[in-house]
mmCIF file of C-alpha atoms and ligand atoms in Angstrom:
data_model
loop_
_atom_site.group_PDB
_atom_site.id
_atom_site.type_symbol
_atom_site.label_atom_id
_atom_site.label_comp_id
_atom_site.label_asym_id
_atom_site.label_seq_id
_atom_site.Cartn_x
_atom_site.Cartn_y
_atom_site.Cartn_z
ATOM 1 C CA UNK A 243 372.423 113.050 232.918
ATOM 2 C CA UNK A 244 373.441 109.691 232.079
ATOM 3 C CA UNK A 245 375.653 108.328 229.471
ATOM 4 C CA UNK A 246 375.023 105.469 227.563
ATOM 5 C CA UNK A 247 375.240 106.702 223.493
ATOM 6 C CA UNK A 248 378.355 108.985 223.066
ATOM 7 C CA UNK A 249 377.851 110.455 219.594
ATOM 8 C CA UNK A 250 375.058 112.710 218.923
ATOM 9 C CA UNK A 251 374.143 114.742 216.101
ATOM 10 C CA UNK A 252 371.725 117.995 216.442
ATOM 11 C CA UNK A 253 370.268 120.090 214.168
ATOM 12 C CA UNK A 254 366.840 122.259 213.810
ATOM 13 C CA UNK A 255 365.598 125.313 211.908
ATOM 14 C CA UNK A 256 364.735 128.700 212.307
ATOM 15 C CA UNK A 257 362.125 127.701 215.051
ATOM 16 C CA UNK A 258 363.994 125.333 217.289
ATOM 17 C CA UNK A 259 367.542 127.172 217.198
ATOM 18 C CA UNK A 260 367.427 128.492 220.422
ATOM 19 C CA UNK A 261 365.972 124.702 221.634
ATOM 20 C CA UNK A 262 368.878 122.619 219.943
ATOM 21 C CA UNK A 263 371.323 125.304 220.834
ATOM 22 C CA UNK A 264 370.214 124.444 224.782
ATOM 23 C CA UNK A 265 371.050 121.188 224.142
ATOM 24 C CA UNK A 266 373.842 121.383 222.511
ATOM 25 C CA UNK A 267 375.588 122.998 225.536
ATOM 26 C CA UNK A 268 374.144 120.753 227.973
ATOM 27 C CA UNK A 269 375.464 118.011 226.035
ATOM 28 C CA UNK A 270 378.750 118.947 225.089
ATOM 29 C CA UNK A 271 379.377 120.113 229.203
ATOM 30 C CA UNK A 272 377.650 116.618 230.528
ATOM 31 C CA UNK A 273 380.935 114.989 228.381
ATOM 32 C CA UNK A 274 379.163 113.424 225.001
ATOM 33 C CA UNK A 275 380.791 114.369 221.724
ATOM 34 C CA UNK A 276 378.469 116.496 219.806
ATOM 35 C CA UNK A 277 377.987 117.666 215.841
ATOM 36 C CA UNK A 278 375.867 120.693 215.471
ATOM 37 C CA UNK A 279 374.843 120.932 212.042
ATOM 38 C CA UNK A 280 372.904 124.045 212.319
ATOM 39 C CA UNK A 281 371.264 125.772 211.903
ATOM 40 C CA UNK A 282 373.517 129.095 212.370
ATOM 41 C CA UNK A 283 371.067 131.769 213.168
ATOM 42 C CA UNK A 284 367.129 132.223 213.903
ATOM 43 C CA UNK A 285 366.950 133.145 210.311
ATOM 44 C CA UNK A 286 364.179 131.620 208.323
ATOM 45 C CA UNK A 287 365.438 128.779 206.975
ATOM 46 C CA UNK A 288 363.871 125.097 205.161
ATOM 47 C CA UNK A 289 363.962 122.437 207.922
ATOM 48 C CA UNK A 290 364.423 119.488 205.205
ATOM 49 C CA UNK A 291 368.027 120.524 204.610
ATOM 50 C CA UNK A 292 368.485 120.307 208.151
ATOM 51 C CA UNK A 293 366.891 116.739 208.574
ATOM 52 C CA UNK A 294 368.835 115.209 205.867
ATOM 53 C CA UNK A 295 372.672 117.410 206.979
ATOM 54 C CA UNK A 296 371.541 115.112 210.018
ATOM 55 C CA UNK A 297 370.527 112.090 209.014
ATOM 56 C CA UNK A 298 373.731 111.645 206.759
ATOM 57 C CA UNK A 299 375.677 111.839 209.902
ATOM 58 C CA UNK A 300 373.687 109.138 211.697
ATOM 59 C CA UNK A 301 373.820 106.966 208.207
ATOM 60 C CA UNK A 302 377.766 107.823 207.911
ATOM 61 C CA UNK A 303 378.430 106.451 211.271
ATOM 62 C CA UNK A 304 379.690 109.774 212.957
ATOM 63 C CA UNK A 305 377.020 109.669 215.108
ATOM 64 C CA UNK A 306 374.649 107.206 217.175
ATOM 65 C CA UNK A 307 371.771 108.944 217.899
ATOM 66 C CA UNK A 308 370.086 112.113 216.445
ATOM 67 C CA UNK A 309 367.900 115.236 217.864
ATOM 68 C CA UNK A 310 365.998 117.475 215.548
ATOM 69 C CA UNK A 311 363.968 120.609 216.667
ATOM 70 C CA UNK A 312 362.007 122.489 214.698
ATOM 71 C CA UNK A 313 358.365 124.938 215.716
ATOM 72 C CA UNK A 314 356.754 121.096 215.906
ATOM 73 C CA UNK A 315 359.119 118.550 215.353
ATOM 74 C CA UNK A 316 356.476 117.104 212.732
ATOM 75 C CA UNK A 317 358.133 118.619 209.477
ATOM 76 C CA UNK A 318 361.768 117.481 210.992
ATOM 77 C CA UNK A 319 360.470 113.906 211.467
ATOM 78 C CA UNK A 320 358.917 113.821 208.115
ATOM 79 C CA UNK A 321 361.770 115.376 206.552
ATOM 80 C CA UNK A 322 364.012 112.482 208.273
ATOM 81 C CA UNK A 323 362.166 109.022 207.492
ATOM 82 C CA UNK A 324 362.161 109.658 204.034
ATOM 83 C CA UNK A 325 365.691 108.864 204.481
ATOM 84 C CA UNK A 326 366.559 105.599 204.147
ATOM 85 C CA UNK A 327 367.914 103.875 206.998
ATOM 86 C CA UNK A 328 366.498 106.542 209.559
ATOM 87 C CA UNK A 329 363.600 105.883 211.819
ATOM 88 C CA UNK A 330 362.716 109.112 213.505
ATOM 89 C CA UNK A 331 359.966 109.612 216.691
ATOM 90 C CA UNK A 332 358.341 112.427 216.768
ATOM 91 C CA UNK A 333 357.356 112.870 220.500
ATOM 92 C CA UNK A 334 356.537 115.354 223.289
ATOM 93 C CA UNK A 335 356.614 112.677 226.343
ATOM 94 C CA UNK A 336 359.019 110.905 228.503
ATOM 95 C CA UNK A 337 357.184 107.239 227.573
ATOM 96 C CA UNK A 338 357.357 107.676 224.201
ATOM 97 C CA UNK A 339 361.090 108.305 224.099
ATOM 98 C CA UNK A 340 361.887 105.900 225.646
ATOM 99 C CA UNK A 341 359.621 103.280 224.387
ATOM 100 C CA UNK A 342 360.620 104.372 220.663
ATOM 101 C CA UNK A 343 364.141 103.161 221.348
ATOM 102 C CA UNK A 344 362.992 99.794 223.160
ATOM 103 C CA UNK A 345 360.638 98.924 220.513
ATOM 104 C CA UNK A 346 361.421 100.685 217.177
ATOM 105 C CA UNK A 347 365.060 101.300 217.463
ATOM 106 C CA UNK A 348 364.521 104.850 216.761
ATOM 107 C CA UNK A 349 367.807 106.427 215.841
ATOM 108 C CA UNK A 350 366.487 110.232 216.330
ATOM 109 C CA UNK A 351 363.787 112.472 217.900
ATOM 110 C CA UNK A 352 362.062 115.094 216.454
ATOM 111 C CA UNK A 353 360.099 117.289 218.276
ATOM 112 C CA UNK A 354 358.923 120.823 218.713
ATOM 113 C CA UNK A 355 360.039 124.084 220.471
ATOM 114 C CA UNK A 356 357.058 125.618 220.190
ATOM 115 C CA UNK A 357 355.710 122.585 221.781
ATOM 116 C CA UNK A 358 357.635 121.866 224.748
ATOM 117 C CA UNK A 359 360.345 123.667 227.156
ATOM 118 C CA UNK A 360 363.807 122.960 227.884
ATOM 119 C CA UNK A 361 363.109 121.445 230.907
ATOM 120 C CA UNK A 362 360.835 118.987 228.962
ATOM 121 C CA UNK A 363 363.048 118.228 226.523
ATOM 122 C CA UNK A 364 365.933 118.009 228.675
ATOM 123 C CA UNK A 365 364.182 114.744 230.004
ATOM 124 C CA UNK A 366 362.742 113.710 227.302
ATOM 125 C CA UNK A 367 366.000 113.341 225.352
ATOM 126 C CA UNK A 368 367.589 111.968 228.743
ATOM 127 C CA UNK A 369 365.197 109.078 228.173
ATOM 128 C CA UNK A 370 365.802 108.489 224.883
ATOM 129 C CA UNK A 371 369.315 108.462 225.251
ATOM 130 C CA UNK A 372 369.213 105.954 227.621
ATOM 131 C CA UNK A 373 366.943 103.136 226.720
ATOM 132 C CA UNK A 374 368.243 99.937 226.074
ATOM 133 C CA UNK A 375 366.176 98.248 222.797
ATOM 134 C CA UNK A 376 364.141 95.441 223.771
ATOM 135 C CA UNK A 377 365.494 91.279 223.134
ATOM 136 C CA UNK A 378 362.621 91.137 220.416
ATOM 137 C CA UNK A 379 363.801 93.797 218.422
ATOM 138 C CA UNK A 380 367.435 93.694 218.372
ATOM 139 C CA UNK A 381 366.251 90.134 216.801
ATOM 140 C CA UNK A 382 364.483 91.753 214.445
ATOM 141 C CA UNK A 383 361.337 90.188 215.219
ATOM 142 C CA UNK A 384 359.640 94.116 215.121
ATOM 143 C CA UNK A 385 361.828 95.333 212.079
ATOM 144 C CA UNK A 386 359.822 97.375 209.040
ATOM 145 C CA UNK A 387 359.628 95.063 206.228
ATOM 146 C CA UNK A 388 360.407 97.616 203.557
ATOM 147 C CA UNK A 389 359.390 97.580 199.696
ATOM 148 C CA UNK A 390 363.225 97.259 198.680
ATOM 149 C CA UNK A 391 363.532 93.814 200.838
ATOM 150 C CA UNK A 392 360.296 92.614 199.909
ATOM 151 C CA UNK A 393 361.342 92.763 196.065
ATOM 152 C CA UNK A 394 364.934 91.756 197.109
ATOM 153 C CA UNK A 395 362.888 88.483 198.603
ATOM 154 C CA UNK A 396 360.992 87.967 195.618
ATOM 155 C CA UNK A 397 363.882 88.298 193.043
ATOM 156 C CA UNK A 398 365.524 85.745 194.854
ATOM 157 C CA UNK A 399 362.259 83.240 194.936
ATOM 158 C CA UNK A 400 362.302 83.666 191.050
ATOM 159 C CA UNK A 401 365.967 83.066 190.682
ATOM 160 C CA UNK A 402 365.387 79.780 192.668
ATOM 161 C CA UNK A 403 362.002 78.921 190.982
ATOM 162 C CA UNK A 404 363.685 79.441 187.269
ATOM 163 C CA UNK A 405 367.174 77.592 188.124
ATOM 164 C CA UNK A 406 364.824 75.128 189.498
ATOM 165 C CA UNK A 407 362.128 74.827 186.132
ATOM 166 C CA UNK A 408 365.951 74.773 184.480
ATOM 167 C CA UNK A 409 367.066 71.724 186.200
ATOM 168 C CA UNK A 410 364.088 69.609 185.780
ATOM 169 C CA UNK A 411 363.710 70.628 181.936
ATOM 170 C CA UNK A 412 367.351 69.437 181.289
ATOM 171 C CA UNK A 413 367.244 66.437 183.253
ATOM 172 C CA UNK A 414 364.192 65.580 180.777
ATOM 173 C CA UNK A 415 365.441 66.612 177.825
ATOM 174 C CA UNK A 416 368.734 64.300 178.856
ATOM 175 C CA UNK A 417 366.321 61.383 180.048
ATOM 176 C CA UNK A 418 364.804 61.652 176.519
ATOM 177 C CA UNK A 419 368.352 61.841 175.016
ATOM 178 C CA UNK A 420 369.435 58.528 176.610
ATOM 179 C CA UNK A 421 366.586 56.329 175.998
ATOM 180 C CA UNK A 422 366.592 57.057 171.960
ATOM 181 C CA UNK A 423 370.276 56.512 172.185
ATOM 182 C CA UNK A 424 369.085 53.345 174.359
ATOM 183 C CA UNK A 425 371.310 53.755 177.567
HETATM 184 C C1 RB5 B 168 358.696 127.126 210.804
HETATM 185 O O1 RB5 B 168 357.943 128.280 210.910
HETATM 186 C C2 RB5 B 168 357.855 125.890 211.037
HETATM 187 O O2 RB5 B 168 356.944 125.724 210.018
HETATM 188 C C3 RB5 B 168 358.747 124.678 211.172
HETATM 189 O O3 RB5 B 168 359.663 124.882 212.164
HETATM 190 C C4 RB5 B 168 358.098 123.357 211.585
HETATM 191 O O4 RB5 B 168 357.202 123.524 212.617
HETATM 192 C C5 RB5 B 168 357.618 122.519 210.511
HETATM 193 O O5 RB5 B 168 357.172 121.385 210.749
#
């Protein structure tokens, strides 16, 4: 196992406990420093207050990277990217992890114990892990134009375009001014 990202945070549900507990152990003995935010048992249990224990650990800064497991990993990653600042891939395959950290900066993985093995996982997360993200990215060329920058954009067009309007009406109202006054 390699070791590129230090800090990870794991957590699942009922359905992937035995899963992230796996990985927990394999991660804390290959030397990365690990936050297990449960779950504690095999327990039915609501995998959204698992995503989000997570994702305010990635958005906090404690950790780098995030795993969740649930019985598919597709309620986890839902569960996750409603959180702002969290992009979460939900896959099954070697390629995809890795390519979701090259091109989408994902910052966790969901996926699915009652999907995939250890074994699987094991390399799938290994990939992940280990990507580097790709020149075009890290320049942002790829990054999600959300709704809050887009209005962000837009309030500060209208600022401009008023202070602008402003500027011209004054220097009218002064050019008016100074030729009744005749100067
Ligand atoms: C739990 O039974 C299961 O619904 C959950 O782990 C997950 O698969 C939801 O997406």
């Amino acid at each position: 196992m390699r070791l590129k990202t230090k800090k990870l945070v794991l957590a699942s549900d009922h359905a992937g406990f035995y899963l992230k507990n796996a990985l927990v152990k394999l991660f804390t003995e290959a030397g990365y420093d690990v936050i297990d935010c449960g779950t504690d048992s095999d327990s039915s249990c609501d995998y959204p207050v698992f995503a989000e224990k997570l994702c305010d650990k990635i958005n906090s800064g404690e950790a780098e990277l995030g795993i969740l497991c649930c019985g598919t990993g597709i309620g986890m990653s839902m569960a996750a990217n409603k959180v702002k600042g969290i992009r979460c891939a939900h896959c099954h395959d070697v390629f995809s992890a890795e390519a979701t950290r090259q091109h989408n900066d994902a910052n966790i993985i969901a996926f699915g114990a009652r999907v995939i093995g250890i074994a699987t996982a094991e390399m799938i997360v290994d990939e992940f892990l280990n990507a580097e993200l790709v020149t075009e990215v890290a320049f942002g060329r790829y990054r999600f134009k959300s709704k809050g920058q887009f209005e962000k954009v837009l309030l500060f067009s209208s600022v401009i375009l008023v202070g602008l309007v402003g500027i011209i009406f004054k220097s009218e109202i002064l050019t008016t001014i100074c030729s009744i006054v005749g100067i």
